[in-house]
CSV table of C-alpha atoms and ligand atoms in Angstrom, one decimal:
chain,number,residue,atom,x,y,z
A,1,UNK,CA,8.1,-12.3,-62.7
A,2,UNK,CA,6.5,-9.7,-60.5
A,3,UNK,CA,8.5,-7.6,-58.0
A,4,UNK,CA,9.0,-8.9,-54.4
A,5,UNK,CA,6.9,-7.4,-51.6
A,6,UNK,CA,8.4,-4.8,-49.3
A,7,UNK,CA,10.2,-6.7,-46.5
A,8,UNK,CA,9.0,-4.3,-43.8
A,9,UNK,CA,5.3,-3.5,-44.6
A,10,UNK,CA,4.7,-6.7,-46.7
A,11,UNK,CA,1.9,-4.7,-48.3
A,12,UNK,CA,3.4,-2.7,-51.1
A,13,UNK,CA,5.8,-3.8,-53.9
A,14,UNK,CA,9.4,-3.2,-53.2
A,15,UNK,CA,11.1,-0.4,-55.2
A,16,UNK,CA,14.7,-0.6,-54.3
A,17,UNK,CA,17.2,-2.7,-52.6
A,18,UNK,CA,19.3,-1.2,-49.8
A,19,UNK,CA,23.0,-1.7,-50.6
A,20,UNK,CA,24.0,-2.1,-47.0
A,21,UNK,CA,21.8,-5.0,-46.1
A,22,UNK,CA,20.3,-6.0,-49.4
A,23,UNK,CA,16.8,-5.3,-47.9
A,24,UNK,CA,14.0,-4.9,-50.5
A,25,UNK,CA,11.9,-2.0,-49.6
A,26,UNK,CA,9.0,0.1,-50.9
A,27,UNK,CA,9.6,3.9,-51.0
A,28,UNK,CA,7.6,4.8,-48.1
A,29,UNK,CA,9.3,2.3,-45.7
A,30,UNK,CA,12.8,3.3,-47.0
A,31,UNK,CA,12.0,6.9,-46.2
A,32,UNK,CA,10.9,5.9,-42.7
A,33,UNK,CA,13.9,3.5,-42.2
A,34,UNK,CA,16.5,6.0,-43.4
A,35,UNK,CA,15.1,9.0,-41.4
A,36,UNK,CA,14.8,6.7,-38.2
A,37,UNK,CA,18.5,5.6,-38.6
A,38,UNK,CA,19.6,9.3,-38.8
A,39,UNK,CA,17.5,10.2,-35.8
A,40,UNK,CA,19.1,7.3,-33.8
A,41,UNK,CA,22.6,8.4,-34.9
A,42,UNK,CA,21.7,11.8,-33.5
A,43,UNK,CA,20.3,10.7,-30.3
A,44,UNK,CA,22.8,7.8,-29.6
A,45,UNK,CA,25.7,10.3,-30.2
A,46,UNK,CA,24.2,13.2,-28.6
A,47,UNK,CA,25.0,15.2,-31.6
A,48,UNK,CA,23.0,18.3,-30.6
A,49,UNK,CA,21.6,20.0,-27.6
A,50,UNK,CA,18.2,21.8,-27.4
A,51,UNK,CA,18.6,25.5,-28.2
A,52,UNK,CA,21.8,25.0,-30.2
A,53,UNK,CA,22.3,27.2,-33.3
A,54,UNK,CA,23.3,24.7,-36.1
A,55,UNK,CA,25.0,25.8,-39.4
A,56,UNK,CA,24.3,23.2,-42.2
A,57,UNK,CA,27.2,23.4,-44.6
A,58,UNK,CA,25.3,23.7,-47.8
A,59,UNK,CA,26.8,23.2,-51.3
A,60,UNK,CA,23.7,22.5,-53.2
A,61,UNK,CA,24.8,19.1,-53.9
A,62,UNK,CA,22.9,16.0,-53.0
A,63,UNK,CA,24.4,15.1,-49.6
A,64,UNK,CA,24.0,18.7,-48.1
A,65,UNK,CA,20.6,18.9,-49.5
A,66,UNK,CA,19.4,15.7,-48.1
A,67,UNK,CA,21.1,16.9,-44.7
A,68,UNK,CA,19.0,20.1,-44.8
A,69,UNK,CA,15.8,18.2,-45.7
A,70,UNK,CA,16.3,15.5,-43.1
A,71,UNK,CA,17.5,17.8,-40.3
A,72,UNK,CA,14.6,20.3,-40.9
A,73,UNK,CA,12.1,17.3,-40.8
A,74,UNK,CA,13.6,15.6,-37.7
A,75,UNK,CA,14.0,18.8,-35.8
A,76,UNK,CA,10.3,19.5,-36.3
A,77,UNK,CA,9.2,15.8,-35.7
A,78,UNK,CA,11.3,15.1,-32.6
A,79,UNK,CA,11.4,18.7,-31.2
A,80,UNK,CA,15.2,18.9,-31.1
A,81,UNK,CA,14.7,22.6,-30.4
A,82,UNK,CA,17.5,23.5,-32.9
A,83,UNK,CA,17.9,26.8,-34.6
A,84,UNK,CA,18.9,25.6,-38.1
A,85,UNK,CA,20.5,27.7,-41.0
A,86,UNK,CA,22.3,27.0,-44.2
A,87,UNK,CA,25.9,28.2,-44.6
A,88,UNK,CA,27.4,28.2,-48.1
A,89,UNK,CA,30.8,29.2,-49.6
A,90,UNK,CA,31.1,31.0,-52.9
A,91,UNK,CA,34.5,30.0,-54.2
A,92,UNK,CA,34.0,32.0,-57.3
A,93,UNK,CA,34.0,29.2,-59.8
A,94,UNK,CA,32.0,30.5,-62.9
A,95,UNK,CA,29.5,27.9,-64.3
A,96,UNK,CA,29.7,25.7,-61.2
A,97,UNK,CA,29.3,27.4,-57.9
A,98,UNK,CA,27.3,30.3,-59.2
A,99,UNK,CA,24.7,27.7,-60.4
A,100,UNK,CA,24.8,25.5,-57.4
A,101,UNK,CA,24.3,28.6,-55.1
A,102,UNK,CA,21.1,29.1,-57.0
A,103,UNK,CA,19.9,25.6,-55.8
A,104,UNK,CA,20.8,26.6,-52.2
A,105,UNK,CA,18.8,29.8,-52.5
A,106,UNK,CA,15.7,27.7,-53.5
A,107,UNK,CA,16.5,25.3,-50.6
A,108,UNK,CA,16.4,28.3,-48.3
A,109,UNK,CA,12.8,29.0,-49.3
A,110,UNK,CA,11.7,25.1,-49.6
A,111,UNK,CA,13.0,24.4,-46.0
A,112,UNK,CA,12.2,27.8,-44.5
A,113,UNK,CA,15.7,28.2,-43.0
A,114,UNK,CA,17.9,31.3,-43.4
A,115,UNK,CA,20.9,31.2,-45.6
A,116,UNK,CA,24.4,32.9,-45.1
A,117,UNK,CA,26.9,33.1,-48.1
A,118,UNK,CA,30.6,34.0,-47.8
A,119,UNK,CA,32.8,34.2,-50.7
A,120,UNK,CA,36.5,33.7,-51.1
A,121,UNK,CA,36.7,36.9,-53.0
A,122,UNK,CA,35.5,38.9,-49.9
A,123,UNK,CA,37.3,36.8,-47.5
A,124,UNK,CA,40.6,36.3,-49.2
A,125,UNK,CA,40.7,38.8,-52.1
A,126,UNK,CA,40.9,36.0,-54.5
A,127,UNK,CA,38.2,33.9,-56.3
A,128,UNK,CA,39.0,30.4,-57.5
A,129,UNK,CA,38.7,31.4,-61.0
A,130,UNK,CA,41.7,33.9,-60.3
A,131,UNK,CA,43.6,31.4,-58.2
A,132,UNK,CA,43.4,28.9,-61.1
A,133,UNK,CA,44.7,31.5,-63.7
A,134,UNK,CA,47.8,31.8,-61.3
A,135,UNK,CA,48.4,28.3,-60.1
A,136,UNK,CA,46.8,26.3,-63.1
A,137,UNK,CA,44.8,23.1,-62.6
A,138,UNK,CA,47.3,20.9,-60.7
A,139,UNK,CA,47.1,22.2,-57.1
A,140,UNK,CA,44.0,24.3,-57.4
A,141,UNK,CA,42.1,22.0,-55.1
A,142,UNK,CA,44.7,22.4,-52.2
A,143,UNK,CA,43.9,26.1,-52.2
A,144,UNK,CA,40.2,25.5,-52.4
A,145,UNK,CA,40.1,22.9,-49.6
A,146,UNK,CA,42.1,25.0,-47.2
A,147,UNK,CA,40.2,28.2,-47.9
A,148,UNK,CA,36.8,26.4,-47.7
A,149,UNK,CA,37.4,24.9,-44.3
A,150,UNK,CA,38.5,28.2,-42.9
A,151,UNK,CA,35.5,30.0,-44.7
A,152,UNK,CA,32.9,27.8,-43.2
A,153,UNK,CA,34.4,28.3,-39.8
A,154,UNK,CA,34.4,32.2,-40.2
A,155,UNK,CA,30.8,32.0,-41.6
A,156,UNK,CA,29.6,30.0,-38.6
A,157,UNK,CA,31.5,32.4,-36.3
A,158,UNK,CA,29.8,35.4,-38.1
A,159,UNK,CA,26.3,34.1,-37.4
A,160,UNK,CA,27.1,32.9,-34.0
A,161,UNK,CA,26.7,29.0,-34.6
A,162,UNK,CA,27.2,26.6,-31.8
A,163,UNK,CA,27.9,23.8,-34.1
A,164,UNK,CA,28.2,22.8,-37.7
A,165,UNK,CA,26.6,19.8,-39.4
A,166,UNK,CA,28.2,18.5,-42.6
A,167,UNK,CA,26.8,16.0,-45.1
A,168,UNK,CA,29.9,13.7,-44.9
A,169,UNK,CA,28.8,10.1,-45.3
A,170,UNK,CA,30.3,6.7,-44.8
A,171,UNK,CA,31.9,6.8,-48.3
A,172,UNK,CA,33.6,9.9,-47.6
A,173,UNK,CA,34.8,8.6,-44.3
A,174,UNK,CA,36.3,5.4,-45.8
A,175,UNK,CA,37.9,7.5,-48.6
A,176,UNK,CA,39.6,9.6,-45.9
A,177,UNK,CA,40.7,6.7,-43.8
A,178,UNK,CA,42.4,5.4,-47.0
A,179,UNK,CA,44.1,8.6,-48.1
A,180,UNK,CA,45.4,9.2,-44.6
A,181,UNK,CA,46.9,5.8,-44.5
A,182,UNK,CA,48.5,6.2,-47.8
A,183,UNK,CA,50.0,9.6,-46.7
A,184,UNK,CA,50.9,8.4,-43.3
A,185,UNK,CA,49.0,11.2,-41.8
A,186,UNK,CA,48.7,9.9,-38.3
A,187,UNK,CA,47.1,13.1,-36.9
A,188,UNK,CA,44.2,13.1,-39.3
A,189,UNK,CA,43.9,9.3,-39.3
A,190,UNK,CA,43.3,9.4,-35.5
A,191,UNK,CA,40.3,11.7,-35.9
A,192,UNK,CA,38.9,11.3,-39.3
A,193,UNK,CA,36.3,8.5,-38.1
A,194,UNK,CA,35.0,10.5,-35.2
A,195,UNK,CA,31.3,11.6,-35.7
A,196,UNK,CA,32.0,14.9,-33.7
A,197,UNK,CA,35.3,16.8,-34.1
A,198,UNK,CA,36.6,19.9,-32.6
A,199,UNK,CA,34.7,19.7,-29.5
A,200,UNK,CA,37.7,21.3,-27.7
A,201,UNK,CA,37.4,24.3,-30.0
A,202,UNK,CA,35.0,27.1,-30.6
A,203,UNK,CA,33.1,25.3,-33.3
A,204,UNK,CA,32.5,21.5,-33.0
A,205,UNK,CA,31.7,19.7,-36.4
A,206,UNK,CA,29.3,16.7,-36.6
A,207,UNK,CA,28.4,14.2,-39.3
A,208,UNK,CA,24.9,12.9,-39.0
A,209,UNK,CA,25.3,10.5,-42.0
A,210,UNK,CA,28.5,9.0,-40.8
A,211,UNK,CA,27.2,5.5,-41.4
A,212,UNK,CA,24.8,6.3,-44.2
A,213,UNK,CA,26.4,5.5,-47.6
A,214,UNK,CA,26.2,7.5,-50.7
A,215,UNK,CA,23.8,5.2,-52.6
A,216,UNK,CA,21.3,5.6,-49.8
A,217,UNK,CA,21.6,9.4,-50.0
A,218,UNK,CA,21.3,9.4,-53.7
A,219,UNK,CA,18.2,7.0,-53.4
A,220,UNK,CA,16.5,9.2,-50.8
A,221,UNK,CA,17.3,12.5,-52.9
A,222,UNK,CA,16.0,10.8,-56.0
A,223,UNK,CA,12.7,9.4,-54.7
A,224,UNK,CA,11.9,12.5,-52.6
A,225,UNK,CA,12.4,14.6,-55.8
A,226,UNK,CA,14.7,16.9,-53.8
A,227,UNK,CA,16.1,20.1,-55.7
A,228,UNK,CA,19.8,19.6,-55.7
A,229,UNK,CA,22.7,20.4,-58.1
A,230,UNK,CA,24.8,17.6,-59.7
A,231,UNK,CA,27.2,19.2,-62.2
A,232,UNK,CA,30.8,18.5,-61.9
A,233,UNK,CA,33.1,21.4,-60.7
A,234,UNK,CA,34.7,23.2,-63.6
A,235,UNK,CA,38.2,22.5,-62.1
A,236,UNK,CA,37.4,19.0,-61.1
A,237,UNK,CA,41.1,17.7,-61.5
A,238,UNK,CA,42.8,14.3,-61.5
A,239,UNK,CA,41.7,14.2,-57.8
A,240,UNK,CA,43.6,11.8,-55.8
A,241,UNK,CA,40.5,11.3,-53.7
A,242,UNK,CA,38.7,10.3,-56.9
A,243,UNK,CA,40.9,7.2,-57.4
A,244,UNK,CA,40.2,6.2,-53.6
A,245,UNK,CA,36.5,6.7,-54.3
A,246,UNK,CA,36.5,4.5,-57.3
A,247,UNK,CA,38.6,1.8,-55.5
A,248,UNK,CA,36.2,1.5,-52.5
A,249,UNK,CA,33.2,1.5,-54.8
A,250,UNK,CA,34.8,-1.4,-56.6
A,251,UNK,CA,35.5,-3.2,-53.3
A,252,UNK,CA,31.8,-2.5,-52.3
A,253,UNK,CA,30.5,-4.1,-55.5
A,254,UNK,CA,32.0,-7.5,-54.3
A,255,UNK,CA,31.7,-7.0,-50.7
A,256,UNK,CA,28.8,-4.7,-49.7
A,257,UNK,CA,30.3,-4.2,-46.1
A,258,UNK,CA,33.6,-3.1,-47.4
A,259,UNK,CA,32.9,0.7,-46.6
A,260,UNK,CA,31.8,0.0,-43.1
A,261,UNK,CA,34.8,-2.3,-42.6
A,262,UNK,CA,37.4,0.3,-43.8
A,263,UNK,CA,35.8,2.8,-41.3
A,264,UNK,CA,36.0,0.2,-38.6
A,265,UNK,CA,39.6,-0.4,-39.3
A,266,UNK,CA,40.1,3.3,-39.0
A,267,UNK,CA,38.5,3.3,-35.8
A,268,UNK,CA,40.4,0.5,-34.5
A,269,UNK,CA,43.9,2.0,-35.1
A,270,UNK,CA,45.8,2.5,-31.7
A,271,UNK,CA,48.6,5.2,-31.8
A,272,UNK,CA,51.6,4.6,-29.8
A,273,UNK,CA,52.1,7.2,-26.9
A,274,UNK,CA,55.4,8.2,-28.5
A,275,UNK,CA,53.7,9.4,-31.7
A,276,UNK,CA,54.3,13.0,-32.1
A,277,UNK,CA,51.0,14.8,-32.9
A,278,UNK,CA,51.0,18.5,-34.0
A,279,UNK,CA,50.3,21.0,-31.2
A,280,UNK,CA,47.3,23.3,-31.9
A,281,UNK,CA,48.1,27.0,-31.4
A,282,UNK,CA,46.8,30.0,-33.3
A,283,UNK,CA,48.0,31.6,-36.5
A,284,UNK,CA,50.1,34.6,-35.7
A,285,UNK,CA,48.7,36.4,-38.9
A,286,UNK,CA,44.9,35.8,-38.6
A,287,UNK,CA,44.4,34.1,-35.2
A,288,UNK,CA,42.7,30.9,-36.9
A,289,UNK,CA,43.7,27.6,-35.3
A,290,UNK,CA,47.1,26.3,-36.4
A,291,UNK,CA,49.8,23.9,-35.5
A,292,UNK,CA,52.4,26.1,-37.3
A,293,UNK,CA,53.3,29.9,-36.9
A,294,UNK,CA,50.9,30.7,-39.8
A,295,UNK,CA,47.8,28.7,-40.6
A,296,UNK,CA,47.5,27.0,-43.9
A,297,UNK,CA,45.2,29.7,-45.5
A,298,UNK,CA,47.7,32.4,-44.7
A,299,UNK,CA,50.7,30.6,-46.1
A,300,UNK,CA,48.9,30.0,-49.3
A,301,UNK,CA,47.6,33.6,-49.4
A,302,UNK,CA,51.0,35.0,-48.8
A,303,UNK,CA,52.4,33.0,-51.7
A,304,UNK,CA,49.6,34.3,-54.1
A,305,UNK,CA,49.8,38.0,-53.0
A,306,UNK,CA,53.6,37.7,-53.6
A,307,UNK,CA,53.2,36.3,-57.0
A,308,UNK,CA,54.7,33.0,-55.8
A,309,UNK,CA,51.7,30.8,-55.7
A,310,UNK,CA,53.6,27.6,-55.5
A,311,UNK,CA,55.4,28.7,-52.2
A,312,UNK,CA,52.9,27.1,-50.0
A,313,UNK,CA,52.4,23.9,-51.9
A,314,UNK,CA,54.5,20.9,-51.4
A,315,UNK,CA,55.7,18.7,-48.6
A,316,UNK,CA,58.5,19.6,-46.2
A,317,UNK,CA,61.2,16.8,-46.1
A,318,UNK,CA,60.5,14.5,-43.3
A,319,UNK,CA,57.2,16.0,-42.2
A,320,UNK,CA,53.7,14.8,-42.6
A,321,UNK,CA,51.2,17.0,-44.3
A,322,UNK,CA,49.6,17.6,-40.9
A,323,UNK,CA,53.0,18.9,-39.6
A,324,UNK,CA,53.6,21.1,-42.6
A,325,UNK,CA,49.9,22.3,-42.4
A,326,UNK,CA,49.4,21.9,-46.1
A,327,UNK,CA,47.5,19.0,-47.7
A,328,UNK,CA,49.6,18.0,-50.7
A,329,UNK,CA,46.9,16.0,-52.6
A,330,UNK,CA,43.9,17.4,-54.4
A,331,UNK,CA,41.2,16.6,-51.7
A,332,UNK,CA,37.7,17.4,-52.4
A,333,UNK,CA,34.9,15.7,-50.8
A,334,UNK,CA,32.4,17.0,-53.1
A,335,UNK,CA,30.9,14.0,-54.7
A,336,UNK,CA,30.5,15.9,-58.0
A,337,UNK,CA,34.2,16.1,-58.4
A,338,UNK,CA,35.0,12.4,-59.1
A,339,UNK,CA,37.5,12.0,-61.9
A,340,UNK,CA,35.0,9.8,-63.5
A,341,UNK,CA,31.3,9.9,-62.6
A,342,UNK,CA,30.4,6.8,-60.7
A,343,UNK,CA,27.9,4.8,-62.8
A,344,UNK,CA,26.6,3.1,-59.9
A,345,UNK,CA,26.1,6.3,-58.1
A,346,UNK,CA,24.8,8.7,-60.7
A,347,UNK,CA,21.9,6.6,-62.1
A,348,UNK,CA,19.1,5.1,-60.0
A,349,UNK,CA,20.6,1.7,-60.2
A,350,UNK,CA,18.8,0.7,-57.0
A,351,UNK,CA,15.6,0.5,-59.1
A,352,UNK,CA,14.6,-3.0,-60.2
B,401,SF4,FE1,37.2,23.3,-55.1
B,401,SF4,FE2,36.4,20.9,-55.3
B,401,SF4,FE3,36.3,22.3,-57.6
B,401,SF4,FE4,38.7,21.5,-56.4
B,401,SF4,S1,37.0,20.2,-57.4
B,401,SF4,S2,38.2,23.6,-57.2
B,401,SF4,S3,38.1,21.6,-54.2
B,401,SF4,S4,35.1,22.7,-55.6
C-alpha cells in the first residue's frame, strides 16, 4: 500500500508522523509547520525585543543546533532585529566536549553568527577531567551542572548579552517537573515550567522550544541534515534524570499527550502563601546570585581546593536542595547523556 498524502499540502507524499498530533506531513510542510510554531511561541510570549543581544547556549548537540538554525532563520525572515551569538562552555571532558566544540565552531561559520567559548579550567581552575579524578563518577554531574549554569551566565555577561536562549524542550521540562516533585523542591517546581525565567535579574533566560518535543527536534535536525554532535558524555552517569526521561517516554508511547500533560500539571500547582521560598541574595565570595552565604559553585570549589571534594555534596537535614543550594542528583539536561540511548529518539522512527 502506498504512503498517505501530506495532510497539509495534499500534493506530496507524507514523510513523517508528528508525535504530538499524529499528523502525517511531507518534509516541506513539516519544516514550515515547525518553524511557524516556534515563531508563534516567540511572538505570543514576547520572548525578544528588537535590538536585543541574545546568547544562544550552544553545546553542539541536536537541540541547541536546531535552536541556532531556527533562530537565525526566523530573525532574518521576520526581522526580529536580534544580535545573535553562540555561547559554549568547555567543561574539559576529553573525547566529548573537545569534539562537540568542533561542531559548534562549524555552526559559527554555517550560521554566520559569532561564537564565545569559556572553559571551566579558565573560570574555576579545574576541568571536569580533573574533578572526576578527585570525586569519581558518582557526583560528577552535580559539579558540572552547577559550574555550567554559572559559566553560561558569566559568558553572557562578558559579551554583554541581554538575554539567553536555551534549547530546553517539552521533554526536558516534563522531566524537571517530575524530578522537582520527587525531590519536593518547591522553589524550582514553581518556576521550572516558565518560558522566561530570571526576568528580575541581569540575564533572563528563555526557552523557545518549550512546547516542542524531542522527537520533533530530532526529525527537524535529521531532515534538514544539520551538523550536530550526538556522542554521549564520557562521564554519563547513572543519571537520575535519565530514569525520569525513560519513564516519560514510556508514558508518551501509550499516551502521546503525556509530556504536555505533565507540564500542564506543573503549571497548575498553586503554592500556599506560607510556603517558605529561598531568598535571593548574592554570594559573599564571588558576587553571583545565591540564596546562601556562598553560591553553589563557591561551596563546591572550596571543597575541591581544600582536597575535600565531597564537602559541598549532600543534603542538609530538613532542608530542600534549593535551600542548601546544592542539587543532590546527577542532573544533566544534555540529551546525549541518557543512561540508555532512547531507541525511539536516536533513530528516525518517524519515517514510514
Ligand atoms: Fe557534565 Fe552532563 Fe557529562 Fe555530567 S553527563 S559530566 S553534567 S556533560
